[in-house]
Amino acid sequence: MILAERLCLLVLDPERGRDRASTDTQRLHRAISGLVLVDLMLGGRIRIDATQVHAGDALPAAHPVLAEAAKLLATARPTLPLATASQLLQRHARSWQRRMLKSLAARDVLELHIPFPFLRQYRLRSRQAWNESLALLQSARTGAAADPAALALALATELSGVLADLMPTEASRPLLAALAGLGDIAAHSERHAALLQLLRGD
């Protein structure tokens, strides 16, 4: 699963089969576009420095959303300001969220229900996939030593407004402290600076 799919999974309310009530929809779409960029960066498809996104020469991404995003970036310009790249992808985040939910249902991670009045509900089918996503999120509590993917997912859940729903207060305190300390780390780490800018606008 790509990071953006893990976010879509964690944002779902298992009772309602729809986004959690605490979800900030506008920020969720920003988080999805940010995670798509992070996935492309971690996969070597693009390179991100403090202010620019540089298209890479790597093979096309296997995931259809990542492949579409990489094509959008390359078609726009080989090098784009980071903010411009984020805004470009954010325009597609709503449709990508729908596509990723359908894909997760097709892979038996979710189960699609369409009750009256025909509102789609995606209920959790694979507890293992959900637990793996939550475990990745929780591993970000180690801060700078954490996997960049874990830090990105943690920042995205915080941005989307659902972090408090996913972890009890006591468990979330070390994670929130780690995220709060990323600003200092970013001053000396280009990768951490990119994560913050993509997912917080710092």
Coordinates of N, CA and C in Angstrom, one line a residue:
M1 N 0.8 -1.2 0.0 CA 0.0 0.0 0.0 C 0.9 1.2 0.0
I2 N 0.5 2.2 -0.8 CA 1.2 3.5 -0.8 C 0.7 4.3 0.4
L3 N 1.5 5.3 0.8 CA 1.2 6.1 2.0 C -0.2 6.8 1.8
A4 N -0.6 7.3 0.7 CA -1.9 7.9 0.5 C -3.0 7.0 0.7
E5 N -2.8 5.7 0.4 CA -3.8 4.7 0.6 C -3.9 4.4 2.1
R6 N -2.8 4.4 2.8 CA -2.9 4.1 4.3 C -3.6 5.3 5.0
L7 N -3.4 6.5 4.5 CA -4.1 7.6 5.1 C -5.6 7.5 4.8
C8 N -6.0 7.2 3.6 CA -7.4 7.0 3.3 C -8.1 5.9 4.2
L9 N -7.3 4.9 4.5 CA -7.8 3.8 5.3 C -8.0 4.2 6.7
L10 N -7.0 5.0 7.3 CA -7.0 5.4 8.7 C -8.1 6.5 8.9
V11 N -8.4 7.3 7.8 CA -9.4 8.3 8.0 C -10.8 7.8 8.0
L12 N -11.0 6.6 7.5 CA -12.3 6.0 7.5 C -12.8 5.7 8.9
D13 N -14.1 6.0 9.2 CA -14.7 5.6 10.4 C -15.2 4.2 10.2
P14 N -14.8 3.2 11.0 CA -15.2 1.8 10.8 C -16.7 1.6 11.0
E15 N -17.3 2.4 11.8 CA -18.7 2.3 12.0 C -19.6 2.9 10.9
R16 N -19.2 4.0 10.4 CA -20.0 4.7 9.3 C -19.6 4.3 7.9
G17 N -18.3 3.8 7.8 CA -17.9 3.5 6.4 C -17.6 4.7 5.6
R18 N -17.5 5.8 6.2 CA -17.2 7.1 5.6 C -16.1 7.8 6.4
D19 N -15.6 9.0 5.9 CA -14.6 9.7 6.6 C -15.1 10.0 8.0
R20 N -14.1 10.0 9.0 CA -14.4 10.3 10.4 C -15.0 11.7 10.5
A21 N -15.8 11.9 11.5 CA -16.5 13.3 11.7 C -15.5 14.3 11.9
S22 N -14.3 14.0 12.5 CA -13.3 15.0 12.8 C -12.4 15.4 11.6
T23 N -12.6 14.7 10.4 CA -11.8 15.0 9.3 C -12.0 16.4 8.7
D24 N -10.9 17.1 8.5 CA -10.9 18.3 7.8 C -10.7 18.0 6.3
T25 N -11.8 18.1 5.5 CA -11.7 17.6 4.2 C -10.7 18.3 3.3
Q26 N -10.7 19.6 3.4 CA -9.8 20.4 2.6 C -8.3 20.0 2.9
R27 N -8.0 19.9 4.2 CA -6.7 19.5 4.6 C -6.4 18.1 4.3
L28 N -7.4 17.2 4.3 CA -7.2 15.8 3.9 C -6.7 15.8 2.5
H29 N -7.3 16.6 1.6 CA -6.9 16.5 0.2 C -5.5 17.1 0.0
R30 N -5.1 18.0 0.8 CA -3.8 18.5 0.8 C -2.8 17.4 1.3
A31 N -3.2 16.7 2.3 CA -2.4 15.6 2.9 C -2.2 14.5 1.9
I32 N -3.3 14.2 1.1 CA -3.2 13.1 0.1 C -2.2 13.5 -1.0
S33 N -2.3 14.8 -1.5 CA -1.4 15.2 -2.5 C 0.1 15.3 -2.0
G34 N 0.2 15.6 -0.7 CA 1.6 15.7 -0.1 C 2.1 14.3 0.0
L35 N 1.3 13.3 0.4 CA 1.8 11.9 0.6 C 2.1 11.3 -0.8
V36 N 1.4 11.7 -1.8 CA 1.7 11.2 -3.2 C 3.1 11.7 -3.6
L37 N 3.4 13.0 -3.3 CA 4.8 13.5 -3.5 C 5.8 12.8 -2.7
V38 N 5.5 12.5 -1.4 CA 6.4 11.8 -0.6 C 6.7 10.4 -1.1
D39 N 5.6 9.7 -1.6 CA 5.8 8.4 -2.2 C 6.7 8.4 -3.4
L40 N 6.5 9.4 -4.2 CA 7.3 9.6 -5.4 C 8.8 9.9 -5.0
M41 N 8.9 10.7 -4.0 CA 10.3 11.0 -3.5 C 11.0 9.8 -2.9
L42 N 10.3 9.1 -2.1 CA 10.9 7.9 -1.4 C 11.2 6.8 -2.5
G43 N 10.4 6.8 -3.5 CA 10.6 5.8 -4.6 C 11.6 6.2 -5.6
G44 N 12.2 7.4 -5.5 CA 13.2 7.8 -6.4 C 12.6 8.3 -7.7
R45 N 11.3 8.5 -7.8 CA 10.7 9.0 -9.0 C 10.9 10.5 -9.2
I46 N 11.0 11.3 -8.1 CA 11.3 12.7 -8.1 C 12.3 13.0 -7.1
R47 N 13.0 14.2 -7.2 CA 13.9 14.6 -6.2 C 13.4 16.0 -5.7
I48 N 13.4 16.1 -4.3 CA 12.9 17.4 -3.7 C 14.0 18.0 -2.9
D49 N 14.3 19.3 -3.2 CA 15.2 20.0 -2.3 C 14.3 21.0 -1.6
A50 N 14.9 22.0 -1.0 CA 14.2 22.9 -0.1 C 13.1 23.7 -0.8
T51 N 13.2 23.9 -2.1 CA 12.2 24.8 -2.7 C 11.7 24.2 -4.1
Q52 N 12.3 23.1 -4.6 CA 12.0 22.7 -5.9 C 11.7 21.2 -6.0
V53 N 10.9 20.8 -6.9 CA 10.6 19.4 -7.3 C 11.2 19.1 -8.6
H54 N 12.1 18.1 -8.7 CA 12.8 17.8 -10.0 C 12.3 16.4 -10.4
A55 N 11.8 16.4 -11.6 CA 11.4 15.1 -12.2 C 12.6 14.2 -12.4
G56 N 12.4 12.9 -12.1 CA 13.5 12.0 -12.2 C 13.4 11.2 -13.5
D57 N 14.4 10.4 -13.7 CA 14.5 9.6 -14.9 C 14.2 8.1 -14.6
A58 N 13.7 7.8 -13.4 CA 13.4 6.4 -13.1 C 12.3 5.8 -13.9
L59 N 12.1 4.5 -13.8 CA 11.1 3.8 -14.5 C 9.7 4.3 -13.9
P60 N 8.7 4.2 -14.8 CA 7.3 4.7 -14.3 C 6.9 4.0 -13.0
A61 N 6.2 4.7 -12.2 CA 5.7 4.1 -11.0 C 4.6 3.1 -11.3
A62 N 4.6 2.0 -10.5 CA 3.7 0.9 -10.7 C 2.3 1.2 -10.3
H63 N 2.1 2.0 -9.2 CA 0.8 2.4 -8.7 C 0.2 3.4 -9.7
P64 N -1.1 3.2 -10.1 CA -1.7 4.1 -11.1 C -1.8 5.6 -10.6
V65 N -2.0 5.8 -9.3 CA -2.1 7.2 -8.8 C -0.7 7.8 -8.9
L66 N 0.3 7.1 -8.5 CA 1.7 7.6 -8.5 C 2.1 7.9 -10.0
A67 N 1.7 7.0 -10.9 CA 2.1 7.1 -12.3 C 1.4 8.4 -12.9
E68 N 0.2 8.6 -12.5 CA -0.5 9.8 -13.0 C 0.1 11.1 -12.4
A69 N 0.4 11.0 -11.2 CA 1.0 12.2 -10.5 C 2.4 12.5 -11.2
A70 N 3.2 11.5 -11.4 CA 4.5 11.7 -12.0 C 4.4 12.3 -13.4
K71 N 3.4 11.8 -14.1 CA 3.2 12.3 -15.5 C 2.7 13.8 -15.4
L72 N 1.8 14.1 -14.5 CA 1.4 15.5 -14.3 C 2.6 16.5 -14.1
L73 N 3.5 16.0 -13.2 CA 4.6 16.8 -12.8 C 5.6 17.0 -14.0
A74 N 5.8 15.9 -14.7 CA 6.8 15.9 -15.8 C 6.2 16.8 -17.0
T75 N 4.9 16.7 -17.2 CA 4.2 17.4 -18.2 C 4.2 18.9 -18.0
A76 N 4.1 19.3 -16.7 CA 4.1 20.7 -16.3 C 5.4 21.3 -16.6
R77 N 6.5 20.8 -16.0 CA 7.9 21.3 -16.2 C 8.8 20.3 -15.5
P78 N 10.0 20.1 -16.0 CA 11.0 19.2 -15.4 C 11.3 19.6 -14.0
T79 N 11.3 20.9 -13.7 CA 11.5 21.5 -12.3 C 10.4 22.4 -12.0
L80 N 9.8 22.2 -10.8 CA 8.7 23.0 -10.4 C 9.0 23.5 -8.9
P81 N 8.5 24.7 -8.6 CA 8.5 25.1 -7.2 C 7.7 24.1 -6.4
L82 N 8.1 23.8 -5.2 CA 7.5 22.8 -4.3 C 6.0 23.2 -4.1
A83 N 5.7 24.4 -3.9 CA 4.3 24.9 -3.6 C 3.5 24.7 -4.9
T84 N 4.0 24.9 -6.0 CA 3.3 24.8 -7.3 C 3.0 23.3 -7.5
A85 N 4.0 22.4 -7.3 CA 3.8 21.0 -7.5 C 2.7 20.5 -6.6
S86 N 2.7 20.9 -5.3 CA 1.7 20.5 -4.4 C 0.3 21.0 -4.8
Q87 N 0.2 22.2 -5.2 CA -1.1 22.7 -5.7 C -1.6 22.0 -6.9
L88 N -0.7 21.7 -7.8 CA -1.1 20.9 -9.0 C -1.7 19.6 -8.7
L89 N -1.1 18.9 -7.8 CA -1.6 17.5 -7.4 C -2.8 17.6 -6.5
Q90 N -2.9 18.7 -5.8 CA -4.1 18.8 -4.9 C -5.4 18.9 -5.6
R91 N -5.3 19.4 -6.8 CA -6.6 19.5 -7.7 C -7.1 18.1 -8.0
H92 N -6.3 17.1 -7.9 CA -6.7 15.7 -8.2 C -6.9 14.8 -7.0
A93 N -6.7 15.4 -5.8 CA -6.7 14.6 -4.6 C -8.1 14.0 -4.3
R94 N -9.2 14.7 -4.6 CA -10.5 14.2 -4.3 C -10.8 13.0 -5.2
S95 N -10.5 13.1 -6.5 CA -10.7 11.9 -7.3 C -9.8 10.8 -7.0
W96 N -8.5 11.1 -6.6 CA -7.6 10.0 -6.2 C -8.1 9.3 -5.0
Q97 N -8.7 10.0 -4.0 CA -9.2 9.4 -2.8 C -10.3 8.4 -3.2
R98 N -11.2 8.8 -4.1 CA -12.3 7.8 -4.5 C -11.6 6.6 -5.2
R99 N -10.6 6.8 -6.1 CA -10.0 5.7 -6.8 C -9.3 4.8 -5.8
M100 N -8.6 5.4 -4.8 CA -7.9 4.5 -3.9 C -8.8 3.7 -3.0
L101 N -10.0 4.3 -2.6 CA -11.0 3.5 -1.9 C -11.5 2.3 -2.7
K102 N -11.8 2.6 -4.0 CA -12.3 1.5 -4.9 C -11.2 0.4 -5.0
S103 N -10.0 0.9 -5.1 CA -8.9 -0.1 -5.3 C -8.7 -0.9 -4.0
L104 N -8.8 -0.3 -2.9 CA -8.7 -1.0 -1.6 C -9.9 -2.0 -1.5
A105 N -11.1 -1.7 -2.0 CA -12.2 -2.6 -1.9 C -11.9 -3.8 -2.9
A106 N -11.4 -3.5 -4.1 CA -11.1 -4.5 -5.1 C -10.0 -5.5 -4.5
R107 N -9.2 -5.0 -3.6 CA -8.1 -5.9 -3.1 C -8.5 -6.5 -1.7
D108 N -9.8 -6.4 -1.4 CA -10.4 -7.0 -0.2 C -9.9 -6.4 1.1
V109 N -9.3 -5.1 1.1 CA -8.9 -4.4 2.3 C -10.2 -3.8 2.9
L110 N -11.0 -3.3 2.0 CA -12.3 -2.7 2.4 C -13.5 -3.5 1.7
E111 N -14.7 -3.3 2.2 CA -15.9 -3.9 1.7 C -16.8 -2.8 1.3
L112 N -17.3 -2.7 0.1 CA -18.2 -1.6 -0.4 C -19.6 -2.0 -0.1
H113 N -20.3 -1.0 0.6 CA -21.8 -1.1 0.8 C -22.4 0.1 0.2
I114 N -23.6 -0.1 -0.5 CA -24.3 1.1 -1.0 C -25.7 1.0 -0.5
P115 N -26.0 1.4 0.7 CA -27.4 1.4 1.3 C -28.1 2.6 0.8
F116 N -29.5 2.6 1.0 CA -30.3 3.8 0.7 C -29.7 4.9 1.6
P117 N -29.6 6.1 1.0 CA -29.9 6.6 -0.3 C -28.7 6.6 -1.2
F118 N -28.1 5.4 -1.4 CA -27.1 5.2 -2.4 C -25.8 5.9 -2.1
L119 N -25.5 6.1 -0.8 CA -24.2 6.7 -0.4 C -23.2 5.5 -0.2
R120 N -22.1 5.7 -0.9 CA -21.1 4.6 -0.8 C -20.5 4.5 0.7
Q121 N -20.4 3.4 1.2 CA -19.8 3.1 2.5 C -18.7 2.1 2.3
Y122 N -17.5 2.4 2.8 CA -16.4 1.4 2.7 C -16.1 0.9 4.1
R123 N -16.5 -0.3 4.4 CA -16.2 -0.9 5.8 C -15.0 -1.7 5.7
L124 N -14.3 -1.7 6.9 CA -13.0 -2.4 7.0 C -13.2 -3.9 6.9
R125 N -12.4 -4.5 6.0 CA -12.5 -6.0 5.8 C -11.2 -6.6 6.3
S126 N -10.1 -6.0 6.1 CA -8.8 -6.5 6.5 C -8.2 -5.8 7.7
R127 N -8.4 -6.4 8.9 CA -7.9 -5.8 10.1 C -6.4 -5.8 10.0
Q128 N -5.7 -6.7 9.4 CA -4.3 -6.7 9.3 C -3.8 -5.5 8.6
A129 N -4.4 -5.1 7.5 CA -4.0 -3.9 6.7 C -4.1 -2.6 7.6
W130 N -5.2 -2.6 8.4 CA -5.4 -1.4 9.2 C -4.4 -1.4 10.3
N131 N -4.1 -2.6 11.0 CA -3.1 -2.6 12.0 C -1.7 -2.3 11.5
E132 N -1.4 -2.7 10.3 CA -0.1 -2.4 9.8 C 0.0 -0.8 9.6
S133 N -1.0 -0.2 9.1 CA -1.0 1.2 8.9 C -0.9 2.0 10.2
L134 N -1.6 1.5 11.2 CA -1.6 2.1 12.5 C -0.2 1.9 13.2
A135 N 0.4 0.7 13.0 CA 1.7 0.5 13.5 C 2.8 1.4 12.9
L136 N 2.6 1.6 11.6 CA 3.6 2.6 10.9 C 3.4 4.0 11.5
L137 N 2.2 4.4 11.7 CA 1.9 5.7 12.3 C 2.5 5.8 13.7
Q138 N 2.3 4.8 14.5 CA 2.8 4.8 15.9 C 4.4 4.8 15.9
S139 N 5.0 4.2 14.9 CA 6.5 4.1 14.9 C 7.1 5.5 14.7
A140 N 6.3 6.5 14.4 CA 6.9 7.9 14.2 C 7.2 8.5 15.5
R141 N 6.8 7.8 16.6 CA 7.1 8.4 18.0 C 8.6 8.5 18.3
T142 N 9.4 7.8 17.5 CA 10.9 7.9 17.7 C 11.5 9.2 17.1
G143 N 10.6 10.0 16.4 CA 11.1 11.3 15.9 C 12.0 11.2 14.7
A144 N 13.2 11.9 14.9 CA 14.1 11.9 13.8 C 14.6 10.5 13.3
A145 N 14.6 9.6 14.3 CA 15.1 8.2 14.0 C 14.1 7.4 13.2
A146 N 12.8 7.9 13.1 CA 11.7 7.2 12.5 C 11.9 7.1 11.0
D147 N 11.3 6.1 10.4 CA 11.2 5.9 9.0 C 10.5 7.2 8.4
P148 N 11.1 7.8 7.4 CA 10.4 9.0 6.8 C 9.0 8.8 6.4
A149 N 8.7 7.5 6.0 CA 7.3 7.2 5.6 C 6.4 7.3 6.8
A150 N 6.9 6.9 8.0 CA 6.1 6.9 9.2 C 5.9 8.4 9.6
L151 N 6.9 9.2 9.5 CA 6.8 10.6 9.9 C 5.8 11.3 8.9
A152 N 5.9 11.0 7.6 CA 4.9 11.6 6.7 C 3.5 11.2 7.0
L153 N 3.3 9.9 7.3 CA 1.9 9.5 7.6 C 1.4 10.1 8.9
A154 N 2.3 10.3 9.9 CA 1.9 10.9 11.1 C 1.5 12.4 10.9
L155 N 2.3 13.1 10.1 CA 2.0 14.5 9.8 C 0.7 14.6 9.0
A156 N 0.5 13.7 8.1 CA -0.7 13.7 7.3 C -2.0 13.5 8.2
T157 N -1.9 12.5 9.1 CA -3.1 12.3 10.0 C -3.3 13.5 10.9
E158 N -2.3 14.1 11.3 CA -2.4 15.3 12.2 C -3.0 16.4 11.4
L159 N -2.6 16.6 10.1 CA -3.1 17.7 9.3 C -4.6 17.4 9.0
S160 N -4.9 16.2 8.8 CA -6.3 15.8 8.4 C -7.3 15.9 9.6
G161 N -6.7 16.0 10.8 CA -7.6 16.1 12.0 C -8.0 14.9 12.6
V162 N -7.4 13.7 12.2 CA -7.9 12.4 12.8 C -7.0 11.7 13.7
L163 N -5.8 12.4 14.0 CA -4.8 11.7 14.8 C -5.4 11.4 16.2
A164 N -6.2 12.3 16.8 CA -6.7 12.0 18.1 C -7.7 10.9 18.2
D165 N -8.3 10.6 17.0 CA -9.2 9.4 16.9 C -8.5 8.1 16.9
L166 N -7.3 8.1 16.4 CA -6.5 6.9 16.2 C -5.7 6.4 17.3
M167 N -5.3 7.3 18.2 CA -4.5 7.0 19.4 C -5.0 7.6 20.6
P168 N -5.0 6.8 21.8 CA -5.3 7.4 23.1 C -4.4 8.5 23.4
T169 N -4.8 9.4 24.3 CA -4.1 10.6 24.6 C -2.7 10.3 25.1
E170 N -2.6 9.3 26.0 CA -1.2 8.9 26.6 C -0.3 8.4 25.5
A171 N -0.9 7.6 24.6 CA 0.0 7.1 23.5 C 0.4 8.1 22.5
S172 N -0.5 9.1 22.3 CA -0.2 10.1 21.3 C 0.8 11.2 21.7
R173 N 0.9 11.4 23.0 CA 1.8 12.4 23.5 C 3.2 12.3 23.0
P174 N 3.9 11.1 23.0 CA 5.2 11.1 22.5 C 5.3 11.3 21.0
L175 N 4.2 10.9 20.3 CA 4.2 11.2 18.8 C 4.0 12.7 18.5
L176 N 3.1 13.4 19.3 CA 3.0 14.8 19.1 C 4.2 15.6 19.4
A177 N 4.9 15.1 20.5 CA 6.2 15.7 20.8 C 7.2 15.5 19.7
A178 N 7.3 14.4 19.1 CA 8.2 14.1 18.0 C 7.9 15.0 16.8
L179 N 6.6 15.1 16.5 CA 6.2 16.0 15.4 C 6.5 17.5 15.7
A180 N 6.3 17.9 16.9 CA 6.6 19.3 17.3 C 8.1 19.6 17.1
G181 N 9.0 18.5 17.4 CA 10.4 18.8 17.3 C 11.0 18.7 15.9
L182 N 10.1 18.4 14.9 CA 10.7 18.2 13.5 C 11.2 19.5 13.0
G183 N 10.7 20.7 13.4 CA 11.1 22.0 12.9 C 12.6 22.1 13.2
D184 N 13.1 21.8 14.3 CA 14.5 21.9 14.6 C 15.3 21.0 13.8
I185 N 14.8 19.7 13.6 CA 15.5 18.7 12.8 C 15.6 19.2 11.4
A186 N 14.5 19.8 10.9 CA 14.4 20.2 9.5 C 15.5 21.2 9.1
A187 N 15.9 22.0 10.1 CA 16.9 23.0 9.9 C 18.3 22.4 9.4
H188 N 18.4 21.1 9.7 CA 19.7 20.4 9.4 C 19.5 19.2 8.4
S189 N 18.2 19.0 8.0 CA 17.9 17.8 7.2 C 17.0 18.2 6.1
E190 N 17.5 18.1 4.8 CA 16.7 18.5 3.7 C 15.5 17.6 3.5
R191 N 15.6 16.3 3.8 CA 14.4 15.5 3.7 C 13.4 15.8 4.7
H192 N 13.7 16.1 6.0 CA 12.7 16.5 7.0 C 12.1 17.8 6.6
A193 N 12.9 18.7 6.1 CA 12.4 20.0 5.7 C 11.3 19.8 4.5
A194 N 11.6 18.9 3.6 CA 10.7 18.7 2.5 C 9.4 18.1 3.1
L195 N 9.5 17.1 4.0 CA 8.3 16.5 4.6 C 7.4 17.6 5.3
L196 N 8.1 18.5 6.0 CA 7.3 19.5 6.7 C 6.6 20.5 5.7
Q197 N 7.4 20.9 4.7 CA 6.8 21.8 3.7 C 5.6 21.2 3.0
L198 N 5.8 19.9 2.6 CA 4.7 19.2 1.8 C 3.5 19.0 2.7
L199 N 3.6 18.8 4.0 CA 2.5 18.4 4.7 C 2.0 19.4 5.8
R200 N 2.8 20.5 5.9 CA 2.4 21.5 6.8 C 2.4 22.9 6.2
G201 N 3.2 23.0 5.1 CA 3.4 24.3 4.5 C 4.5 25.1 5.3
D202 N 5.3 24.5 6.1 CA 6.4 25.1 6.9 C 7.5 25.6 5.9

